[in-house]
């Protein structure tokens, strides 16, 4: 019953048509004020005992993955605060309550405004692709194809979805 979807993440094999429109990073961020007080971590392991704001909505309570010298490393921070929505975690981090892990597009405005800073960027996992997914390909109804064309153009032009 769904005509068009926007998918963040790798695509499973399917009979649906997909157009890649960008990518997002999984980033760790904190407010400049918090970083001035707590310090800037140099390695993902530094987060193990750090004040962390976790989001339960996407399973982030377990561990945060990183790449260290090309090898995967999983850090299991002990959250000081657990929220159910990424926007709540972003708000708490902006207030200086700790580090949080979210998708780069979710904090692009706060990064640009200087309210948050990305840390440990050299240890990030590869970016996640973003696709517009729909059934039917060229045989899709005109209304679906028109919406897909509009959405693809808008997302490809969005600065937060580019590397």
PDB file of C-alpha atoms in Angstrom:
ATOM      1  CA  UNK A   1       0.000   0.000   0.000  1.00  0.00           C
ATOM      2  CA  UNK A   2       3.025   2.346  -0.027  1.00  0.00           C
ATOM      3  CA  UNK A   3       3.838   4.077  -3.304  1.00  0.00           C
ATOM      4  CA  UNK A   4       7.124   5.777  -2.373  1.00  0.00           C
ATOM      5  CA  UNK A   5       9.530   5.465   0.542  1.00  0.00           C
ATOM      6  CA  UNK A   6      12.789   7.091   1.569  1.00  0.00           C
ATOM      7  CA  UNK A   7      15.188   4.491   2.907  1.00  0.00           C
ATOM      8  CA  UNK A   8      18.304   5.239   4.959  1.00  0.00           C
ATOM      9  CA  UNK A   9      20.619   2.248   4.919  1.00  0.00           C
ATOM     10  CA  UNK A  10      21.708  -0.506   2.590  1.00  0.00           C
ATOM     11  CA  UNK A  11      18.969  -1.927   0.396  1.00  0.00           C
ATOM     12  CA  UNK A  12      18.037  -5.575   0.563  1.00  0.00           C
ATOM     13  CA  UNK A  13      17.493  -7.317  -2.747  1.00  0.00           C
ATOM     14  CA  UNK A  14      13.959  -6.564  -3.840  1.00  0.00           C
ATOM     15  CA  UNK A  15      11.762  -6.007  -6.843  1.00  0.00           C
ATOM     16  CA  UNK A  16      11.478  -2.311  -6.077  1.00  0.00           C
ATOM     17  CA  UNK A  17      13.168   0.450  -8.018  1.00  0.00           C
ATOM     18  CA  UNK A  18      15.597   2.631  -6.030  1.00  0.00           C
ATOM     19  CA  UNK A  19      17.351   5.895  -6.815  1.00  0.00           C
ATOM     20  CA  UNK A  20      20.275   6.946  -4.626  1.00  0.00           C
ATOM     21  CA  UNK A  21      19.883  10.562  -3.492  1.00  0.00           C
ATOM     22  CA  UNK A  22      22.572  11.065  -0.864  1.00  0.00           C
ATOM     23  CA  UNK A  23      24.100   9.729   2.306  1.00  0.00           C
ATOM     24  CA  UNK A  24      24.209  10.429   6.015  1.00  0.00           C
ATOM     25  CA  UNK A  25      26.800   9.811   8.687  1.00  0.00           C
ATOM     26  CA  UNK A  26      26.325   8.428  12.172  1.00  0.00           C
ATOM     27  CA  UNK A  27      27.950  11.144  14.255  1.00  0.00           C
ATOM     28  CA  UNK A  28      28.851  11.741  17.887  1.00  0.00           C
ATOM     29  CA  UNK A  29      28.309  15.324  18.954  1.00  0.00           C
ATOM     30  CA  UNK A  30      28.262  17.566  22.003  1.00  0.00           C
ATOM     31  CA  UNK A  31      27.933  21.258  22.757  1.00  0.00           C
ATOM     32  CA  UNK A  32      31.044  23.462  22.738  1.00  0.00           C
ATOM     33  CA  UNK A  33      30.343  24.345  26.389  1.00  0.00           C
ATOM     34  CA  UNK A  34      30.250  20.669  27.357  1.00  0.00           C
ATOM     35  CA  UNK A  35      33.468  19.975  25.430  1.00  0.00           C
ATOM     36  CA  UNK A  36      35.195  22.888  27.188  1.00  0.00           C
ATOM     37  CA  UNK A  37      34.225  21.402  30.564  1.00  0.00           C
ATOM     38  CA  UNK A  38      34.534  17.670  29.923  1.00  0.00           C
ATOM     39  CA  UNK A  39      37.233  17.686  27.258  1.00  0.00           C
ATOM     40  CA  UNK A  40      37.379  16.388  23.719  1.00  0.00           C
ATOM     41  CA  UNK A  41      37.760  12.599  23.417  1.00  0.00           C
ATOM     42  CA  UNK A  42      40.654  11.424  21.241  1.00  0.00           C
ATOM     43  CA  UNK A  43      39.547   7.803  20.896  1.00  0.00           C
ATOM     44  CA  UNK A  44      36.152   6.028  20.917  1.00  0.00           C
ATOM     45  CA  UNK A  45      37.107   4.178  24.121  1.00  0.00           C
ATOM     46  CA  UNK A  46      37.102   7.573  25.861  1.00  0.00           C
ATOM     47  CA  UNK A  47      33.297   7.479  25.589  1.00  0.00           C
ATOM     48  CA  UNK A  48      32.959   4.316  27.695  1.00  0.00           C
ATOM     49  CA  UNK A  49      32.817   6.314  30.944  1.00  0.00           C
ATOM     50  CA  UNK A  50      31.700   9.649  29.502  1.00  0.00           C
ATOM     51  CA  UNK A  51      28.330  11.340  30.105  1.00  0.00           C
ATOM     52  CA  UNK A  52      26.193  10.022  27.247  1.00  0.00           C
ATOM     53  CA  UNK A  53      22.642  10.723  26.115  1.00  0.00           C
ATOM     54  CA  UNK A  54      21.253   7.584  24.459  1.00  0.00           C
ATOM     55  CA  UNK A  55      18.220   7.135  22.283  1.00  0.00           C
ATOM     56  CA  UNK A  56      16.224   3.979  22.874  1.00  0.00           C
ATOM     57  CA  UNK A  57      14.139   4.331  19.714  1.00  0.00           C
ATOM     58  CA  UNK A  58      16.776   2.850  17.411  1.00  0.00           C
ATOM     59  CA  UNK A  59      18.536   0.448  19.725  1.00  0.00           C
ATOM     60  CA  UNK A  60      21.429   2.698  20.675  1.00  0.00           C
ATOM     61  CA  UNK A  61      21.427   1.506  24.265  1.00  0.00           C
ATOM     62  CA  UNK A  62      23.613  -1.467  23.380  1.00  0.00           C
ATOM     63  CA  UNK A  63      26.730  -0.157  21.700  1.00  0.00           C
ATOM     64  CA  UNK A  64      28.150   2.458  19.369  1.00  0.00           C
ATOM     65  CA  UNK A  65      30.202   1.092  16.450  1.00  0.00           C
ATOM     66  CA  UNK A  66      33.407   2.719  15.218  1.00  0.00           C
ATOM     67  CA  UNK A  67      36.308   1.924  12.906  1.00  0.00           C
ATOM     68  CA  UNK A  68      39.811   2.036  14.391  1.00  0.00           C
ATOM     69  CA  UNK A  69      42.623   1.447  11.908  1.00  0.00           C
ATOM     70  CA  UNK A  70      40.071  -0.132   9.563  1.00  0.00           C
ATOM     71  CA  UNK A  71      38.878  -2.608  12.204  1.00  0.00           C
ATOM     72  CA  UNK A  72      35.454  -2.469  13.870  1.00  0.00           C
ATOM     73  CA  UNK A  73      35.314  -1.411  17.499  1.00  0.00           C
ATOM     74  CA  UNK A  74      32.185  -1.398  19.619  1.00  0.00           C
ATOM     75  CA  UNK A  75      31.909   0.925  22.614  1.00  0.00           C
ATOM     76  CA  UNK A  76      29.192   0.357  25.199  1.00  0.00           C
ATOM     77  CA  UNK A  77      28.649   3.682  26.941  1.00  0.00           C
ATOM     78  CA  UNK A  78      26.671   3.893  30.161  1.00  0.00           C
ATOM     79  CA  UNK A  79      24.047   6.556  29.466  1.00  0.00           C
ATOM     80  CA  UNK A  80      23.405   9.266  32.012  1.00  0.00           C
ATOM     81  CA  UNK A  81      20.104   9.970  30.218  1.00  0.00           C
ATOM     82  CA  UNK A  82      17.955   7.786  27.947  1.00  0.00           C
ATOM     83  CA  UNK A  83      15.326   9.403  25.730  1.00  0.00           C
ATOM     84  CA  UNK A  84      12.939   7.927  23.175  1.00  0.00           C
ATOM     85  CA  UNK A  85      13.493  10.381  20.322  1.00  0.00           C
ATOM     86  CA  UNK A  86      16.596  11.693  18.612  1.00  0.00           C
ATOM     87  CA  UNK A  87      15.311  15.271  18.828  1.00  0.00           C
ATOM     88  CA  UNK A  88      15.229  14.967  22.621  1.00  0.00           C
ATOM     89  CA  UNK A  89      18.821  13.660  22.636  1.00  0.00           C
ATOM     90  CA  UNK A  90      19.890  16.535  20.379  1.00  0.00           C
ATOM     91  CA  UNK A  91      18.183  19.070  22.657  1.00  0.00           C
ATOM     92  CA  UNK A  92      19.867  17.574  25.735  1.00  0.00           C
ATOM     93  CA  UNK A  93      23.272  17.594  24.041  1.00  0.00           C
ATOM     94  CA  UNK A  94      22.729  21.217  22.986  1.00  0.00           C
ATOM     95  CA  UNK A  95      22.080  22.059  26.631  1.00  0.00           C
ATOM     96  CA  UNK A  96      25.441  20.580  27.583  1.00  0.00           C
ATOM     97  CA  UNK A  97      24.306  17.322  29.197  1.00  0.00           C
ATOM     98  CA  UNK A  98      26.645  15.004  27.301  1.00  0.00           C
ATOM     99  CA  UNK A  99      27.549  13.258  24.070  1.00  0.00           C
ATOM    100  CA  UNK A 100      24.933  11.802  21.767  1.00  0.00           C
ATOM    101  CA  UNK A 101      24.957   9.731  18.579  1.00  0.00           C
ATOM    102  CA  UNK A 102      22.545  10.690  15.814  1.00  0.00           C
ATOM    103  CA  UNK A 103      22.406  10.986  12.043  1.00  0.00           C
ATOM    104  CA  UNK A 104      24.269  13.902  10.509  1.00  0.00           C
ATOM    105  CA  UNK A 105      21.230  15.441   8.809  1.00  0.00           C
ATOM    106  CA  UNK A 106      19.461  15.660  12.176  1.00  0.00           C
ATOM    107  CA  UNK A 107      22.124  17.990  13.604  1.00  0.00           C
ATOM    108  CA  UNK A 108      23.263  19.803  10.455  1.00  0.00           C
ATOM    109  CA  UNK A 109      21.543  23.050  11.479  1.00  0.00           C
ATOM    110  CA  UNK A 110      22.925  22.982  15.027  1.00  0.00           C
ATOM    111  CA  UNK A 111      26.421  22.203  13.730  1.00  0.00           C
ATOM    112  CA  UNK A 112      26.221  25.122  11.286  1.00  0.00           C
ATOM    113  CA  UNK A 113      24.968  27.407  14.084  1.00  0.00           C
ATOM    114  CA  UNK A 114      27.817  26.370  16.409  1.00  0.00           C
ATOM    115  CA  UNK A 115      25.453  24.831  18.978  1.00  0.00           C
ATOM    116  CA  UNK A 116      26.953  21.352  18.551  1.00  0.00           C
ATOM    117  CA  UNK A 117      30.299  19.976  17.391  1.00  0.00           C
ATOM    118  CA  UNK A 118      31.029  16.609  15.830  1.00  0.00           C
ATOM    119  CA  UNK A 119      33.743  14.597  17.556  1.00  0.00           C
ATOM    120  CA  UNK A 120      35.658  11.452  16.621  1.00  0.00           C
ATOM    121  CA  UNK A 121      34.871  11.894  12.906  1.00  0.00           C
ATOM    122  CA  UNK A 122      38.011   9.933  11.971  1.00  0.00           C
ATOM    123  CA  UNK A 123      36.519   6.842  13.631  1.00  0.00           C
ATOM    124  CA  UNK A 124      33.054   6.935  12.036  1.00  0.00           C
ATOM    125  CA  UNK A 125      31.532   3.949  10.290  1.00  0.00           C
ATOM    126  CA  UNK A 126      30.983   4.387   6.532  1.00  0.00           C
ATOM    127  CA  UNK A 127      28.082   6.694   5.641  1.00  0.00           C
ATOM    128  CA  UNK A 128      24.624   5.221   5.115  1.00  0.00           C
ATOM    129  CA  UNK A 129      23.131   5.614   1.648  1.00  0.00           C
ATOM    130  CA  UNK A 130      19.737   7.239   1.148  1.00  0.00           C
ATOM    131  CA  UNK A 131      17.428   5.965  -1.592  1.00  0.00           C
ATOM    132  CA  UNK A 132      14.004   6.881  -2.882  1.00  0.00           C
ATOM    133  CA  UNK A 133      12.307   3.507  -3.338  1.00  0.00           C
ATOM    134  CA  UNK A 134       9.179   2.766  -5.366  1.00  0.00           C
ATOM    135  CA  UNK A 135       7.542  -0.045  -7.310  1.00  0.00           C
ATOM    136  CA  UNK A 136       7.044  -0.146 -11.036  1.00  0.00           C
ATOM    137  CA  UNK A 137      10.118   1.655 -12.352  1.00  0.00           C
ATOM    138  CA  UNK A 138       9.235   3.340 -15.657  1.00  0.00           C
ATOM    139  CA  UNK A 139       5.808   1.702 -15.505  1.00  0.00           C
ATOM    140  CA  UNK A 140       4.870   3.480 -12.266  1.00  0.00           C
ATOM    141  CA  UNK A 141       1.750   5.674 -12.444  1.00  0.00           C
ATOM    142  CA  UNK A 142       2.402   9.266 -13.570  1.00  0.00           C
ATOM    143  CA  UNK A 143       1.535  10.674 -10.100  1.00  0.00           C
ATOM    144  CA  UNK A 144       4.083   8.364  -8.466  1.00  0.00           C
ATOM    145  CA  UNK A 145       6.767   9.102 -11.061  1.00  0.00           C
ATOM    146  CA  UNK A 146       6.129  12.854 -10.700  1.00  0.00           C
ATOM    147  CA  UNK A 147       6.472  12.657  -6.917  1.00  0.00           C
ATOM    148  CA  UNK A 148       9.613  10.517  -7.224  1.00  0.00           C
ATOM    149  CA  UNK A 149      11.182  13.018  -9.638  1.00  0.00           C
ATOM    150  CA  UNK A 150      10.365  15.926  -7.293  1.00  0.00           C
ATOM    151  CA  UNK A 151      11.662  14.082  -4.216  1.00  0.00           C
ATOM    152  CA  UNK A 152      14.876  12.917  -5.896  1.00  0.00           C
ATOM    153  CA  UNK A 153      15.676  16.453  -7.053  1.00  0.00           C
ATOM    154  CA  UNK A 154      14.935  17.987  -3.638  1.00  0.00           C
ATOM    155  CA  UNK A 155      16.953  15.423  -1.686  1.00  0.00           C
ATOM    156  CA  UNK A 156      19.924  15.520  -4.047  1.00  0.00           C
ATOM    157  CA  UNK A 157      20.078  19.306  -3.606  1.00  0.00           C
ATOM    158  CA  UNK A 158      19.822  19.154   0.210  1.00  0.00           C
ATOM    159  CA  UNK A 159      23.239  20.114   1.676  1.00  0.00           C
ATOM    160  CA  UNK A 160      22.858  17.888   4.754  1.00  0.00           C
ATOM    161  CA  UNK A 161      22.670  14.776   2.575  1.00  0.00           C
ATOM    162  CA  UNK A 162      25.956  15.300   0.762  1.00  0.00           C
ATOM    163  CA  UNK A 163      29.416  14.264   1.955  1.00  0.00           C
TER     164      UNK A 163
END
